[in-house]
Amino acid sequence: MVVGAFPMAKLLYLGIRQVSKPLANRIKEAARRSEFFKTYICLPPAQLYHWVEMRTKMRIMGFRGSAIKPLNEEAAAELGAELLGEATIFIVGGGCLVLEYWRHQTQQRNKEEEQRAAWNALQDEVGRLALALETLQAQAQATPSLSALEELRAELQEMRAQVCNTHSAPKCQAASSKK
């Protein structure tokens, strides 16, 4: 199941990423054109990104106390627009993953509920069959067994024989020939 679902999920992710790229490009263009968007949305993350990146590079190279110059406005606007575009793609992809996870959880929950219902139905059926078995066993114990019937027949024949011995023989022979 997982093997079949993985290529489909990967294909879906690539499709969403391709669809989100034009959206990210439109956001970048809007960032370049709008002064408000550029000043308050694009520049602060770009300057922060530049500061963190340069600070990390400087520490790796061994320069600890160096001051970092901010990017000029045009470069910062371009970097901010790129960051915003990539963030848009990332958010859309992450949203797809979250939706896929929720869908999978719902399917799993439904499957477990179906299994639980089937299990309960089987338990009810087993209980009903156990009750029917107990009823049949009680009926079987209440009816005389075959050996008990044979014993009764033997006793009956003995009684006939005793009765015949005490009474007249012709009547007993006629009664014994009828059976």
PDB file of C-alpha atoms in Angstrom:
ATOM      1  CA  MET A   1       0.000   0.000   0.000  1.00  0.00           C
ATOM      2  CA  VAL A   2       2.770   2.439   0.931  1.00  0.00           C
ATOM      3  CA  VAL A   3       4.771   1.613  -2.207  1.00  0.00           C
ATOM      4  CA  GLY A   4       1.777   2.460  -4.404  1.00  0.00           C
ATOM      5  CA  ALA A   5       0.970   5.648  -2.500  1.00  0.00           C
ATOM      6  CA  PHE A   6       4.506   7.082  -2.478  1.00  0.00           C
ATOM      7  CA  PRO A   7       4.888   7.735  -6.244  1.00  0.00           C
ATOM      8  CA  MET A   8       1.413   9.242  -6.279  1.00  0.00           C
ATOM      9  CA  ALA A   9       2.253  11.543  -3.350  1.00  0.00           C
ATOM     10  CA  LYS A  10       5.529  12.535  -5.011  1.00  0.00           C
ATOM     11  CA  LEU A  11       3.750  13.262  -8.277  1.00  0.00           C
ATOM     12  CA  LEU A  12       1.119  15.302  -6.431  1.00  0.00           C
ATOM     13  CA  TYR A  13       3.831  17.269  -4.605  1.00  0.00           C
ATOM     14  CA  LEU A  14       5.616  18.049  -7.887  1.00  0.00           C
ATOM     15  CA  GLY A  15       2.334  19.133  -9.447  1.00  0.00           C
ATOM     16  CA  ILE A  16       1.542  21.452  -6.558  1.00  0.00           C
ATOM     17  CA  ARG A  17       5.072  22.843  -6.661  1.00  0.00           C
ATOM     18  CA  GLN A  18       4.712  23.577 -10.377  1.00  0.00           C
ATOM     19  CA  VAL A  19       1.383  25.302  -9.786  1.00  0.00           C
ATOM     20  CA  SER A  20       2.763  27.324  -6.874  1.00  0.00           C
ATOM     21  CA  LYS A  21       5.726  28.635  -8.900  1.00  0.00           C
ATOM     22  CA  PRO A  22       3.592  31.024 -10.992  1.00  0.00           C
ATOM     23  CA  LEU A  23       1.927  32.179  -7.775  1.00  0.00           C
ATOM     24  CA  ALA A  24       5.352  32.844  -6.252  1.00  0.00           C
ATOM     25  CA  ASN A  25       6.415  34.745  -9.391  1.00  0.00           C
ATOM     26  CA  ARG A  26       3.322  36.954  -9.192  1.00  0.00           C
ATOM     27  CA  ILE A  27       4.103  37.692  -5.540  1.00  0.00           C
ATOM     28  CA  LYS A  28       7.680  38.607  -6.516  1.00  0.00           C
ATOM     29  CA  GLU A  29       6.447  40.996  -9.193  1.00  0.00           C
ATOM     30  CA  ALA A  30       4.012  42.591  -6.763  1.00  0.00           C
ATOM     31  CA  ALA A  31       6.853  43.008  -4.266  1.00  0.00           C
ATOM     32  CA  ARG A  32       8.983  44.791  -6.846  1.00  0.00           C
ATOM     33  CA  ARG A  33       6.169  47.138  -7.894  1.00  0.00           C
ATOM     34  CA  SER A  34       4.526  47.996  -4.571  1.00  0.00           C
ATOM     35  CA  GLU A  35       6.444  50.285  -2.254  1.00  0.00           C
ATOM     36  CA  PHE A  36       4.470  49.173   0.829  1.00  0.00           C
ATOM     37  CA  PHE A  37       4.973  45.492   0.007  1.00  0.00           C
ATOM     38  CA  LYS A  38       8.666  46.061  -0.643  1.00  0.00           C
ATOM     39  CA  THR A  39       9.278  48.150   2.490  1.00  0.00           C
ATOM     40  CA  TYR A  40       7.313  46.177   5.056  1.00  0.00           C
ATOM     41  CA  ILE A  41       7.141  42.632   3.655  1.00  0.00           C
ATOM     42  CA  CYS A  42      10.297  42.013   1.586  1.00  0.00           C
ATOM     43  CA  LEU A  43      13.065  44.167   3.085  1.00  0.00           C
ATOM     44  CA  PRO A  44      12.984  43.067   6.767  1.00  0.00           C
ATOM     45  CA  PRO A  45      13.270  39.279   6.079  1.00  0.00           C
ATOM     46  CA  ALA A  46      15.921  39.932   3.410  1.00  0.00           C
ATOM     47  CA  GLN A  47      18.047  42.070   5.746  1.00  0.00           C
ATOM     48  CA  LEU A  48      17.673  39.491   8.539  1.00  0.00           C
ATOM     49  CA  TYR A  49      18.620  36.656   6.180  1.00  0.00           C
ATOM     50  CA  HIS A  50      21.647  38.639   4.944  1.00  0.00           C
ATOM     51  CA  TRP A  51      22.720  39.456   8.508  1.00  0.00           C
ATOM     52  CA  VAL A  52      22.468  35.795   9.679  1.00  0.00           C
ATOM     53  CA  GLU A  53      24.221  34.511   6.561  1.00  0.00           C
ATOM     54  CA  MET A  54      27.089  37.002   6.789  1.00  0.00           C
ATOM     55  CA  ARG A  55      27.453  36.558  10.561  1.00  0.00           C
ATOM     56  CA  THR A  56      27.731  32.773  10.095  1.00  0.00           C
ATOM     57  CA  LYS A  57      30.270  33.115   7.280  1.00  0.00           C
ATOM     58  CA  MET A  58      32.351  35.587   9.300  1.00  0.00           C
ATOM     59  CA  ARG A  59      32.435  33.290  12.351  1.00  0.00           C
ATOM     60  CA  ILE A  60      33.459  30.337  10.200  1.00  0.00           C
ATOM     61  CA  MET A  61      36.341  32.389   8.762  1.00  0.00           C
ATOM     62  CA  GLY A  62      37.360  33.619  12.211  1.00  0.00           C
ATOM     63  CA  PHE A  63      36.242  37.283  12.073  1.00  0.00           C
ATOM     64  CA  ARG A  64      34.276  37.805  15.275  1.00  0.00           C
ATOM     65  CA  GLY A  65      33.947  41.532  15.820  1.00  0.00           C
ATOM     66  CA  SER A  66      33.280  42.678  12.267  1.00  0.00           C
ATOM     67  CA  ALA A  67      30.275  44.885  11.580  1.00  0.00           C
ATOM     68  CA  ILE A  68      27.957  43.715   8.821  1.00  0.00           C
ATOM     69  CA  LYS A  69      26.760  46.261   6.305  1.00  0.00           C
ATOM     70  CA  PRO A  70      23.104  45.952   5.278  1.00  0.00           C
ATOM     71  CA  LEU A  71      22.189  45.246   1.674  1.00  0.00           C
ATOM     72  CA  ASN A  72      21.213  48.139  -0.551  1.00  0.00           C
ATOM     73  CA  GLU A  73      17.478  48.548  -1.056  1.00  0.00           C
ATOM     74  CA  GLU A  74      17.320  47.064  -4.559  1.00  0.00           C
ATOM     75  CA  ALA A  75      19.336  43.944  -3.656  1.00  0.00           C
ATOM     76  CA  ALA A  76      17.351  43.510  -0.446  1.00  0.00           C
ATOM     77  CA  ALA A  77      14.044  43.844  -2.348  1.00  0.00           C
ATOM     78  CA  GLU A  78      15.216  41.214  -4.856  1.00  0.00           C
ATOM     79  CA  LEU A  79      16.381  38.848  -2.083  1.00  0.00           C
ATOM     80  CA  GLY A  80      13.165  39.451  -0.111  1.00  0.00           C
ATOM     81  CA  ALA A  81      11.053  38.695  -3.188  1.00  0.00           C
ATOM     82  CA  GLU A  82      13.004  35.450  -3.751  1.00  0.00           C
ATOM     83  CA  LEU A  83      12.613  34.468  -0.103  1.00  0.00           C
ATOM     84  CA  LEU A  84       8.894  35.241  -0.260  1.00  0.00           C
ATOM     85  CA  GLY A  85       8.519  33.157  -3.426  1.00  0.00           C
ATOM     86  CA  GLU A  86      10.357  30.198  -1.893  1.00  0.00           C
ATOM     87  CA  ALA A  87       8.359  30.549   1.317  1.00  0.00           C
ATOM     88  CA  THR A  88       5.153  30.457  -0.734  1.00  0.00           C
ATOM     89  CA  ILE A  89       6.266  27.257  -2.469  1.00  0.00           C
ATOM     90  CA  PHE A  90       7.297  25.748   0.871  1.00  0.00           C
ATOM     91  CA  ILE A  91       3.993  26.679   2.551  1.00  0.00           C
ATOM     92  CA  VAL A  92       1.936  25.261  -0.319  1.00  0.00           C
ATOM     93  CA  GLY A  93       3.963  22.026  -0.271  1.00  0.00           C
ATOM     94  CA  GLY A  94       3.727  21.785   3.520  1.00  0.00           C
ATOM     95  CA  GLY A  95      -0.013  22.392   3.338  1.00  0.00           C
ATOM     96  CA  CYS A  96      -0.323  19.544   0.836  1.00  0.00           C
ATOM     97  CA  LEU A  97       1.604  17.255   3.162  1.00  0.00           C
ATOM     98  CA  VAL A  98      -0.587  18.198   6.119  1.00  0.00           C
ATOM     99  CA  LEU A  99      -3.753  17.617   4.084  1.00  0.00           C
ATOM    100  CA  GLU A 100      -2.421  14.244   2.907  1.00  0.00           C
ATOM    101  CA  TYR A 101      -1.616  13.303   6.501  1.00  0.00           C
ATOM    102  CA  TRP A 102      -5.120  14.257   7.663  1.00  0.00           C
ATOM    103  CA  ARG A 103      -6.654  12.299   4.788  1.00  0.00           C
ATOM    104  CA  HIS A 104      -4.563   9.255   5.644  1.00  0.00           C
ATOM    105  CA  GLN A 105      -5.493   9.519   9.332  1.00  0.00           C
ATOM    106  CA  THR A 106      -9.197   9.722   8.430  1.00  0.00           C
ATOM    107  CA  GLN A 107      -8.909   6.661   6.210  1.00  0.00           C
ATOM    108  CA  GLN A 108      -7.048   4.809   8.955  1.00  0.00           C
ATOM    109  CA  ARG A 109      -9.691   5.771  11.529  1.00  0.00           C
ATOM    110  CA  ASN A 110     -12.501   4.610   9.223  1.00  0.00           C
ATOM    111  CA  LYS A 111     -10.703   1.335   8.573  1.00  0.00           C
ATOM    112  CA  GLU A 112     -10.253   0.745  12.303  1.00  0.00           C
ATOM    113  CA  GLU A 113     -13.940   1.496  12.935  1.00  0.00           C
ATOM    114  CA  GLU A 114     -14.941  -0.988  10.223  1.00  0.00           C
ATOM    115  CA  GLN A 115     -12.653  -3.623  11.739  1.00  0.00           C
ATOM    116  CA  ARG A 116     -14.062  -2.922  15.206  1.00  0.00           C
ATOM    117  CA  ALA A 117     -17.629  -3.242  13.889  1.00  0.00           C
ATOM    118  CA  ALA A 118     -16.763  -6.511  12.123  1.00  0.00           C
ATOM    119  CA  TRP A 119     -15.110  -7.800  15.307  1.00  0.00           C
ATOM    120  CA  ASN A 120     -18.168  -6.892  17.380  1.00  0.00           C
ATOM    121  CA  ALA A 121     -20.446  -8.594  14.850  1.00  0.00           C
ATOM    122  CA  LEU A 122     -18.303 -11.732  15.009  1.00  0.00           C
ATOM    123  CA  GLN A 123     -18.361 -11.681  18.809  1.00  0.00           C
ATOM    124  CA  ASP A 124     -22.157 -11.343  18.768  1.00  0.00           C
ATOM    125  CA  GLU A 125     -22.407 -14.242  16.319  1.00  0.00           C
ATOM    126  CA  VAL A 126     -20.135 -16.398  18.502  1.00  0.00           C
ATOM    127  CA  GLY A 127     -22.289 -15.569  21.536  1.00  0.00           C
ATOM    128  CA  ARG A 128     -25.466 -16.438  19.659  1.00  0.00           C
ATOM    129  CA  LEU A 129     -23.960 -19.742  18.456  1.00  0.00           C
ATOM    130  CA  ALA A 130     -22.768 -20.568  21.991  1.00  0.00           C
ATOM    131  CA  LEU A 131     -26.298 -19.999  23.294  1.00  0.00           C
ATOM    132  CA  ALA A 132     -27.739 -22.197  20.529  1.00  0.00           C
ATOM    133  CA  LEU A 133     -25.182 -24.899  21.361  1.00  0.00           C
ATOM    134  CA  GLU A 134     -26.125 -24.790  25.043  1.00  0.00           C
ATOM    135  CA  THR A 135     -29.816 -25.089  24.106  1.00  0.00           C
ATOM    136  CA  LEU A 136     -29.119 -28.083  21.852  1.00  0.00           C
ATOM    137  CA  GLN A 137     -26.996 -29.740  24.533  1.00  0.00           C
ATOM    138  CA  ALA A 138     -29.786 -29.263  27.080  1.00  0.00           C
ATOM    139  CA  GLN A 139     -32.293 -30.773  24.641  1.00  0.00           C
ATOM    140  CA  ALA A 140     -29.975 -33.688  23.927  1.00  0.00           C
ATOM    141  CA  GLN A 141     -29.569 -34.382  27.657  1.00  0.00           C
ATOM    142  CA  ALA A 142     -33.335 -34.156  28.210  1.00  0.00           C
ATOM    143  CA  THR A 143     -34.159 -36.760  25.554  1.00  0.00           C
ATOM    144  CA  PRO A 144     -33.356 -40.347  26.467  1.00  0.00           C
ATOM    145  CA  SER A 145     -30.278 -41.711  24.828  1.00  0.00           C
ATOM    146  CA  LEU A 146     -30.268 -44.700  22.492  1.00  0.00           C
ATOM    147  CA  SER A 147     -28.741 -46.975  25.114  1.00  0.00           C
ATOM    148  CA  ALA A 148     -31.460 -45.977  27.580  1.00  0.00           C
ATOM    149  CA  LEU A 149     -34.090 -46.941  25.012  1.00  0.00           C
ATOM    150  CA  GLU A 150     -32.394 -50.307  24.501  1.00  0.00           C
ATOM    151  CA  GLU A 151     -32.391 -50.846  28.244  1.00  0.00           C
ATOM    152  CA  LEU A 152     -36.112 -50.029  28.399  1.00  0.00           C
ATOM    153  CA  ARG A 153     -36.811 -52.488  25.567  1.00  0.00           C
ATOM    154  CA  ALA A 154     -34.857 -55.198  27.365  1.00  0.00           C
ATOM    155  CA  GLU A 155     -36.787 -54.531  30.594  1.00  0.00           C
ATOM    156  CA  LEU A 156     -40.047 -54.600  28.645  1.00  0.00           C
ATOM    157  CA  GLN A 157     -39.186 -57.971  27.168  1.00  0.00           C
ATOM    158  CA  GLU A 158     -38.252 -59.311  30.581  1.00  0.00           C
ATOM    159  CA  MET A 159     -41.552 -58.064  31.970  1.00  0.00           C
ATOM    160  CA  ARG A 160     -43.423 -59.705  29.117  1.00  0.00           C
ATOM    161  CA  ALA A 161     -41.561 -62.890  29.734  1.00  0.00           C
ATOM    162  CA  GLN A 162     -42.460 -62.788  33.417  1.00  0.00           C
ATOM    163  CA  VAL A 163     -46.053 -61.936  32.639  1.00  0.00           C
ATOM    164  CA  CYS A 164     -46.211 -64.721  30.099  1.00  0.00           C
ATOM    165  CA  ASN A 165     -44.803 -67.192  32.571  1.00  0.00           C
ATOM    166  CA  THR A 166     -47.462 -66.329  35.095  1.00  0.00           C
ATOM    167  CA  HIS A 167     -50.338 -66.171  32.604  1.00  0.00           C
ATOM    168  CA  SER A 168     -51.319 -68.238  29.658  1.00  0.00           C
ATOM    169  CA  ALA A 169     -48.633 -68.960  27.036  1.00  0.00           C
ATOM    170  CA  PRO A 170     -50.797 -68.610  23.845  1.00  0.00           C
ATOM    171  CA  LYS A 171     -51.508 -64.920  24.477  1.00  0.00           C
ATOM    172  CA  CYS A 172     -47.786 -64.166  25.008  1.00  0.00           C
ATOM    173  CA  GLN A 173     -46.785 -65.934  21.825  1.00  0.00           C
ATOM    174  CA  ALA A 174     -49.336 -63.867  19.847  1.00  0.00           C
ATOM    175  CA  ALA A 175     -48.089 -60.639  21.466  1.00  0.00           C
ATOM    176  CA  SER A 176     -44.438 -61.484  20.815  1.00  0.00           C
ATOM    177  CA  SER A 177     -45.147 -62.374  17.158  1.00  0.00           C
ATOM    178  CA  LYS A 178     -46.786 -58.922  16.558  1.00  0.00           C
ATOM    179  CA  LYS A 179     -43.613 -57.005  17.304  1.00  0.00           C
TER     180      LYS A 179
END
